[in-house]
Short mmCIF file of C-alpha atoms in Angstrom, two decimals:
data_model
loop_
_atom_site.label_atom_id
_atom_site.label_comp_id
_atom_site.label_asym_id
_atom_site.label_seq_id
_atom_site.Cartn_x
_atom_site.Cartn_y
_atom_site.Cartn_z
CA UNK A 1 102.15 127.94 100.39
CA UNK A 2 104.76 128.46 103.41
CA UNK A 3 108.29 127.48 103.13
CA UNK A 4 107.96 124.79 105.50
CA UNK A 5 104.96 123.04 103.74
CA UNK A 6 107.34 123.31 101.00
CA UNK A 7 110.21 121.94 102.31
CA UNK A 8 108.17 119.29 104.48
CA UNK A 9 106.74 118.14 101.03
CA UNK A 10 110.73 118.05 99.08
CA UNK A 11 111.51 116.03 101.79
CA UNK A 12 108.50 113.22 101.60
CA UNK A 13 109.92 113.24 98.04
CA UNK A 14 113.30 112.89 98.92
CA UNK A 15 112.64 109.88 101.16
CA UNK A 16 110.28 108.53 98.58
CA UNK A 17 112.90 108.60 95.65
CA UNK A 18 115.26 106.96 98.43
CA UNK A 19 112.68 104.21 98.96
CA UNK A 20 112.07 103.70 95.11
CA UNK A 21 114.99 103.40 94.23
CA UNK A 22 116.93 101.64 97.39
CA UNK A 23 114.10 99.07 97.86
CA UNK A 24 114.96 97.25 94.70
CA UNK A 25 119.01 97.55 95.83
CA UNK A 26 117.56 95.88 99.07
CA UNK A 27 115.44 93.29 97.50
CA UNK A 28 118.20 92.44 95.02
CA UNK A 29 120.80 92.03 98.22
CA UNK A 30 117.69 89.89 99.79
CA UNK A 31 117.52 87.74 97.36
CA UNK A 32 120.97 87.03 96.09
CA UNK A 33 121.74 84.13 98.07
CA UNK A 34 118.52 82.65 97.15
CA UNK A 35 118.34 83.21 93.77
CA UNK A 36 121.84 82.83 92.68
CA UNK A 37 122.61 79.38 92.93
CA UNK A 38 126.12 79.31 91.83
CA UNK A 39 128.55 82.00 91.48
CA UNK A 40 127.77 82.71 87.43
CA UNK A 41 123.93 83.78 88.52
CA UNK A 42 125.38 85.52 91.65
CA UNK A 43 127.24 87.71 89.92
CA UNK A 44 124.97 88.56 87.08
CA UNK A 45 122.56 89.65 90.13
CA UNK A 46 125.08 91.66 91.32
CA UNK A 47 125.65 93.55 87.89
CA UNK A 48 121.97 94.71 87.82
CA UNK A 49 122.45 97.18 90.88
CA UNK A 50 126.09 97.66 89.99
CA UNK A 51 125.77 100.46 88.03
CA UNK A 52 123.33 102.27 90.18
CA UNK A 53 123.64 100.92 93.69
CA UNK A 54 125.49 104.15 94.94
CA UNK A 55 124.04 106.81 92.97
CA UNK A 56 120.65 105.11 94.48
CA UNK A 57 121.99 105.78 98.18
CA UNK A 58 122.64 109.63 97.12
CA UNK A 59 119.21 110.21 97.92
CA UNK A 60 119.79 108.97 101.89
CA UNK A 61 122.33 111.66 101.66
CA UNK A 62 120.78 114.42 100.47
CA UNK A 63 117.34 113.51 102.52
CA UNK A 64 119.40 113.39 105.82
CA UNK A 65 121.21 116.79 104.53
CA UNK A 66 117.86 118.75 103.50
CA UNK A 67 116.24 117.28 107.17
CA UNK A 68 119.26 118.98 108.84
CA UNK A 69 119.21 122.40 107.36
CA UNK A 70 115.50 123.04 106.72
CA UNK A 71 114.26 121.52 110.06
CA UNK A 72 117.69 121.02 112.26
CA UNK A 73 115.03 120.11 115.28
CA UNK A 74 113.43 117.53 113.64
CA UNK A 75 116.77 116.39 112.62
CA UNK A 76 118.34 116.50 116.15
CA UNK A 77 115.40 114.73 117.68
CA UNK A 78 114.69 112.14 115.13
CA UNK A 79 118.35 111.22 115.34
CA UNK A 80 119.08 111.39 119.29
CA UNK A 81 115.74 108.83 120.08
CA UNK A 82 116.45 106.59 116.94
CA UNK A 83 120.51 106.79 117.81
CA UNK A 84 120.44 102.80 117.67
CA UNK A 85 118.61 102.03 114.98
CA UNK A 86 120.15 104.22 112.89
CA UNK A 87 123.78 104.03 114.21
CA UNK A 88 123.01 99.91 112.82
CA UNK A 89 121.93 101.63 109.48
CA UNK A 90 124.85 103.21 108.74
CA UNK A 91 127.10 100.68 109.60
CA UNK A 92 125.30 97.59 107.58
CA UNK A 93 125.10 100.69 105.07
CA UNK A 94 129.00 100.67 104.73
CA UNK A 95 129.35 96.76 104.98
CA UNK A 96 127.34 96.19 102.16
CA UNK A 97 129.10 99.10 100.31
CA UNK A 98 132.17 97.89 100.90
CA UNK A 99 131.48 94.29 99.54
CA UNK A 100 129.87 95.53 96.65
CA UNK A 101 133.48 97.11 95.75
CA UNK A 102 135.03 94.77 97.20
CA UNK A 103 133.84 91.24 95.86
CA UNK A 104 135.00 90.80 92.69
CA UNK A 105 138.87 92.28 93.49
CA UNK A 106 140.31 88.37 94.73
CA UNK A 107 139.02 85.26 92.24
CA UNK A 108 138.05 83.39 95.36
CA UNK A 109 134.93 81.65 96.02
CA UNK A 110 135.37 81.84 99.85
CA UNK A 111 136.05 85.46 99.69
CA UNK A 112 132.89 86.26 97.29
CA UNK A 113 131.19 84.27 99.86
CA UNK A 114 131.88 86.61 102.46
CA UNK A 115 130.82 89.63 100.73
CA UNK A 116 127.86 88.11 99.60
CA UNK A 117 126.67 87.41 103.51
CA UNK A 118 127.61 91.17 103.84
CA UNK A 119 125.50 92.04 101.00
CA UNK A 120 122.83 90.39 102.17
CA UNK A 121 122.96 91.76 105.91
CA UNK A 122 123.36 95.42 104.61
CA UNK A 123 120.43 94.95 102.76
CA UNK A 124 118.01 93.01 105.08
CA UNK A 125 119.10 94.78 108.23
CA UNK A 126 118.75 98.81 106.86
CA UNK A 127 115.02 97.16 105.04
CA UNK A 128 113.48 96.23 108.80
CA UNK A 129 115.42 98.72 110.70
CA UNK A 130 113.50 101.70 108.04
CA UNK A 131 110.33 99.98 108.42
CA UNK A 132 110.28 100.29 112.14
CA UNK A 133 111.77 103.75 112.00
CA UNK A 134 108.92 104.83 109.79
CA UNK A 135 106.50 103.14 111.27
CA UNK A 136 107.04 104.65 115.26
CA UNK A 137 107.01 108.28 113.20
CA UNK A 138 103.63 107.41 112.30
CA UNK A 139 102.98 106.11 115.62
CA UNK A 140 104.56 108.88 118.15
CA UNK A 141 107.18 108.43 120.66
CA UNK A 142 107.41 109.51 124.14
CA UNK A 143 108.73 113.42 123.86
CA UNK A 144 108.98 115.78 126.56
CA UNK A 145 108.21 119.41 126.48
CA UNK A 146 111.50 120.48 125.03
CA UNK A 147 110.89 117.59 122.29
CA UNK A 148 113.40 115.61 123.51
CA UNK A 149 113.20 111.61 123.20
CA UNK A 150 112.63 110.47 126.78
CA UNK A 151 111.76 106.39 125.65
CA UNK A 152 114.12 103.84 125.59
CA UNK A 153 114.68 100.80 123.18
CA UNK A 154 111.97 98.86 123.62
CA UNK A 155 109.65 101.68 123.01
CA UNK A 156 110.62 101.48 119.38
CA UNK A 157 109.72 97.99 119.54
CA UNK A 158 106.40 97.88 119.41
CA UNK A 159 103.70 95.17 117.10
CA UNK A 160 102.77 98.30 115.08
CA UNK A 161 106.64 99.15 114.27
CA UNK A 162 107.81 95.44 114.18
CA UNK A 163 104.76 94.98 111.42
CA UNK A 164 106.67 98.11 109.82
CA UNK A 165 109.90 96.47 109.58
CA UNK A 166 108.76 93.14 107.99
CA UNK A 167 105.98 95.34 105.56
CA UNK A 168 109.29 97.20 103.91
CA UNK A 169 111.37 94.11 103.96
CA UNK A 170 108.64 91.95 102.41
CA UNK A 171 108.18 95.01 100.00
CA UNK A 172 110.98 95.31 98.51
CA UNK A 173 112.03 91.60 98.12
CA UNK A 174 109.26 91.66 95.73
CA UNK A 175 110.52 94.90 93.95
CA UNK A 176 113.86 93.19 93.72
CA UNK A 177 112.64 90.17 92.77
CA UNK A 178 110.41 91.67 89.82
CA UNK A 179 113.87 94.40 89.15
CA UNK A 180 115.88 91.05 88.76
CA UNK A 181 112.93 89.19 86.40
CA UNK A 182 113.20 92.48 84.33
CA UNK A 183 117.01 92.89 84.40
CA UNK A 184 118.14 89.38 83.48
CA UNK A 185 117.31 86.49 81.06
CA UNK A 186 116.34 82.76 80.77
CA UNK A 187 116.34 80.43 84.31
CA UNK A 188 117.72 83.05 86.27
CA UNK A 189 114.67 85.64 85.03
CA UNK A 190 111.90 82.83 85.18
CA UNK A 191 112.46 82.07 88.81
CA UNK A 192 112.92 85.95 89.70
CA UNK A 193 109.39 86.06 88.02
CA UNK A 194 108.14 82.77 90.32
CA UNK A 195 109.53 84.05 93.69
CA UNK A 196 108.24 88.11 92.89
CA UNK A 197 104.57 86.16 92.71
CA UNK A 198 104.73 84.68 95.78
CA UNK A 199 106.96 86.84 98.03
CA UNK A 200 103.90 89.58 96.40
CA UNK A 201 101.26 87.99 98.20
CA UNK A 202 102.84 87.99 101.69
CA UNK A 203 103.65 91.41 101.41
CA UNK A 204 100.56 92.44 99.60
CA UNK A 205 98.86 91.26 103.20
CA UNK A 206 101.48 92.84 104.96
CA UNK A 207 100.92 96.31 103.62
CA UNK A 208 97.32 96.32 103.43
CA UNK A 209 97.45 95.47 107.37
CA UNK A 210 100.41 98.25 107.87
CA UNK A 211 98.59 101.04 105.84
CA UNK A 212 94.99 100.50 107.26
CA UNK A 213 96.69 100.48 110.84
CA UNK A 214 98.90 103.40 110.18
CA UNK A 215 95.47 105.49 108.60
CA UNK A 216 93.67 104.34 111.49
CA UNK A 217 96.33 105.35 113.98
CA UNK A 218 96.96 109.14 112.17
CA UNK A 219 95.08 109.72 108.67
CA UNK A 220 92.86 111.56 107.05
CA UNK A 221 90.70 111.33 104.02
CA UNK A 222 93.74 112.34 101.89
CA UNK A 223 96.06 109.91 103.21
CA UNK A 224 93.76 107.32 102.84
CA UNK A 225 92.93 107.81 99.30
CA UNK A 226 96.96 107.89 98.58
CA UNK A 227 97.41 104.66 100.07
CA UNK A 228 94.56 102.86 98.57
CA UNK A 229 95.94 103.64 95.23
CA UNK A 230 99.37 102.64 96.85
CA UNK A 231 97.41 98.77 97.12
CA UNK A 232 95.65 98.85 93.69
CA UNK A 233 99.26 99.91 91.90
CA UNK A 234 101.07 97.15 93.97
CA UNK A 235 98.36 94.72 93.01
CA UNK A 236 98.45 95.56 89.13
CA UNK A 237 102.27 94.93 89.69
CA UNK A 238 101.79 91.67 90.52
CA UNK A 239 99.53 90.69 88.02
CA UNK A 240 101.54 91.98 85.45
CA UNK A 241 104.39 89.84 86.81
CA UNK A 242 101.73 87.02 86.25
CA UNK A 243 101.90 87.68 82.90
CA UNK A 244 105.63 88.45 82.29
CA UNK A 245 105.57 92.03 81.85
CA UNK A 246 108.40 92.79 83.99
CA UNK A 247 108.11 96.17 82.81
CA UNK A 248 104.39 97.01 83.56
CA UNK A 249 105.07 94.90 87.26
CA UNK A 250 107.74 97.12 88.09
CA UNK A 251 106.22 100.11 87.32
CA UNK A 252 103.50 98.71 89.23
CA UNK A 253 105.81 98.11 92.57
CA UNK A 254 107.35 101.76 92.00
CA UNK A 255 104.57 103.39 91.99
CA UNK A 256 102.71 101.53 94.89
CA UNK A 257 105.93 102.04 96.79
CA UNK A 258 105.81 106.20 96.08
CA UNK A 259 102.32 106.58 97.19
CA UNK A 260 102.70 104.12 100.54
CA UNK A 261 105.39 106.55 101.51
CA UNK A 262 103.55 110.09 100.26
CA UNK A 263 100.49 108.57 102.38
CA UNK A 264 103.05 108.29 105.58
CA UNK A 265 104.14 111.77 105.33
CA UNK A 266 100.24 112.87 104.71
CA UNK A 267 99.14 111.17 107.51
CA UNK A 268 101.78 112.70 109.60
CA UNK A 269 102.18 116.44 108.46
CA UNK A 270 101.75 118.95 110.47
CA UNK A 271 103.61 117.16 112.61
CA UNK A 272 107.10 114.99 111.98
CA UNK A 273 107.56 113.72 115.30
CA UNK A 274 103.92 113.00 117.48
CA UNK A 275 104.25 112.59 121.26
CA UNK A 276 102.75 110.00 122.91
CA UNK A 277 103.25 111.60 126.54
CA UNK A 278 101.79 114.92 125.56
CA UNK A 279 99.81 116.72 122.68
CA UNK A 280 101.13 119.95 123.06
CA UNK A 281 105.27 117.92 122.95
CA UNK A 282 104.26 117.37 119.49
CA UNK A 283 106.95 118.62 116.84
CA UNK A 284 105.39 119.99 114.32
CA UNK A 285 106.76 121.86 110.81
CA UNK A 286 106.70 125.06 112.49
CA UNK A 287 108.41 124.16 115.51
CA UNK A 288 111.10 122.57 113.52
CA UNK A 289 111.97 124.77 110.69
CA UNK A 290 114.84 126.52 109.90
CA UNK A 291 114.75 130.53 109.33
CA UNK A 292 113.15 131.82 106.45
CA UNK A 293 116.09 133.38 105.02
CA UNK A 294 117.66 129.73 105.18
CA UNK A 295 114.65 128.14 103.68
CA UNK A 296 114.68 130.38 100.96
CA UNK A 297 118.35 129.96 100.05
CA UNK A 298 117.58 126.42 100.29
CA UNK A 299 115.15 126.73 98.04
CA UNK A 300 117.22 128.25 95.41
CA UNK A 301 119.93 125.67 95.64
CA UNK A 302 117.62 122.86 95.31
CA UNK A 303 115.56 124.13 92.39
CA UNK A 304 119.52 124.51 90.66
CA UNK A 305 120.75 121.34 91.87
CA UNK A 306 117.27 118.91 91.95
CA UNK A 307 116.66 118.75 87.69
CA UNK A 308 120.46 118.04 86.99
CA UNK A 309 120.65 114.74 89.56
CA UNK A 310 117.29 113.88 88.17
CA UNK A 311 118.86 113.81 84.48
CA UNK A 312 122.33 112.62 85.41
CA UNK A 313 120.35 109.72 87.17
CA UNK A 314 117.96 109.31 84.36
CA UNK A 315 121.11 108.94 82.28
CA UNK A 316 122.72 106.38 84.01
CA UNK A 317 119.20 104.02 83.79
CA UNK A 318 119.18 104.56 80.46
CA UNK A 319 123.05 103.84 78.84
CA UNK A 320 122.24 100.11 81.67
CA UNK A 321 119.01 99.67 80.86
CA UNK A 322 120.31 95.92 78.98
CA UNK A 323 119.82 92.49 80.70
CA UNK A 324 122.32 90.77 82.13
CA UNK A 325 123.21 87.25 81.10
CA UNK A 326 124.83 84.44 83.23
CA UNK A 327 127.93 83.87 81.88
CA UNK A 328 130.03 80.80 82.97
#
């Protein structure tokens, strides 16, 4: 297998652990406002992504980082045409950072109220804003013959990318909402349970209508079969949520939210960015890649580096792997 298959398939995985693990940091952020009804229950939500909100976001990082050195043209077009979108990423990004750190340093109840409207921007904002970035990768832009973004605005806009934006959002409010049923106990965990059922079912629609359009737009029998079993994993999350096992349902929403992603990235590769202008604008792995030398020290570095975030990660789940109770 070439370097650049390689490297094209570390980072689908990359952006898959980012989505994983993020889109129950989103749906949690979603949801806190509406699920915490007084400050006790708001801040017990907040301790179930407190130990792991930022180690979650290393995996933006290091995506972003791998994207730049093993295909810098991918990474220069990607991020000149999507300047906007992802300029508002980053910024919401650092908003809701900062309030995460930030809330609990003055006993005020107006102050905590302003974090937690930051909170819940940064998390609803960088949800839709991913969806529609996703979804116009899928899609194509317009790229000239020196792949450069030639499109404005509103030709990220479109029904097909606007369905992407609300299919993540509605996604992982119900991945939150299950992490939250799992993560804390009594009221506060019943009505995470309640609202995970229903907020399932609108996004269960919204995904099966996002995945068949993105297959029939740029799949193949591969990608297809990948996000199938992305549906039939989100469904048998939500019936174990029926059920209360929080577990089994978030297992369930993981996985379904892995494969939606992998079947993305199949439908896309060869390519990472499609023109709509031109066939032969196309950006494809080859086109994009790095030197082989640098692909191959890459390599090396991320076969060293990969196993020990994985376990220090790993680690960190397990020691706050204990719900959370309201405490008055």
């Amino acid at each position: 297998m070439e370097l650049t298959t390689v490297w094209f398939i570390a980072i689908a995985g990359l952006w898959t652990g980012y989505f994983v693990l993020e889109g129950f940091d989103f749906g949690v952020g979603m949801l806190l406002r509406v699920l915490g009804r007084n400050e006790p229950e708001r801040r017990a939500v907040i301790t179930t992504i407190g130990p792991v909100w930022d180690g979650n976001e290393v995996w933006l990082i290091v995506a972003g980082a791998m994207t730049f050195a093993a295909f810098p043209e991918w990474y220069a077009t990607l991020f000149s045409g999507f300047y906007l979108p992802l300029f508002a990423i980053l910024v919401t990004l650092i908003l809701r950072g900062v309030a995460l750190e930030y809330r609990g340093k003055r006993d005020d109840l107006v102050w905590r109220g302003r974090m937690d409207t930051l909170i819940t921007i940064g998390s609803v904002v960088p949800a839709v804003l991913w969806g529609i970035t996703f979804a116009n990768l899928v899609r194509g832009v317009p790229l000239d013959d020196s792949f450069e973004y030639v499109g404005n605005l509103g030709d990220l806009l479109s029904p097909f990318a606007l369905l992407g934006g609300l299919t993540f959002a509605a996604v992982f409010v119900t991945h939150g909402a299950i992490f939250l049923a799992l993560r804390t106990t009594d009221d506060l965990r019943g009505r995470a349970n309640r609202l995970a059922s229903r907020a399932g079912l609108v996004a269960a629609v919204l995904a099966i209508v996002f995945l068949w359009w993105a297959q029939a737009l740029r799949g193949d029998t591969a990608s297809v079969v990948v996000a199938v079993l992305a549906v039939v994993a989100f469904a048998g999350g939500l019936i174990a949520n029926l059920v209360r096992r929080e577990g089994w349902a978030f297992i369930g929403t993981t996985v379904a939210i892995g494969l939606a992603v992998v079947s993305l990235f199949a439908a896309l590769f060869p390519d990472v960015m499609p023109s709509t202008l031109d066939p032969g604008s196309t950006l494809t792995t080859v086109d994009a890649s790095s030197t082989p030398y640098t692909l191959k020290a890459l390599t090396i570095i991320g076969a060293i580096f990969l196993p020990l975030v994985l376990l220090y990660q790993g680690w960190t789940y397990w020691v706050f792997r204990k719900r959370v109770m309201v405490v008055s």
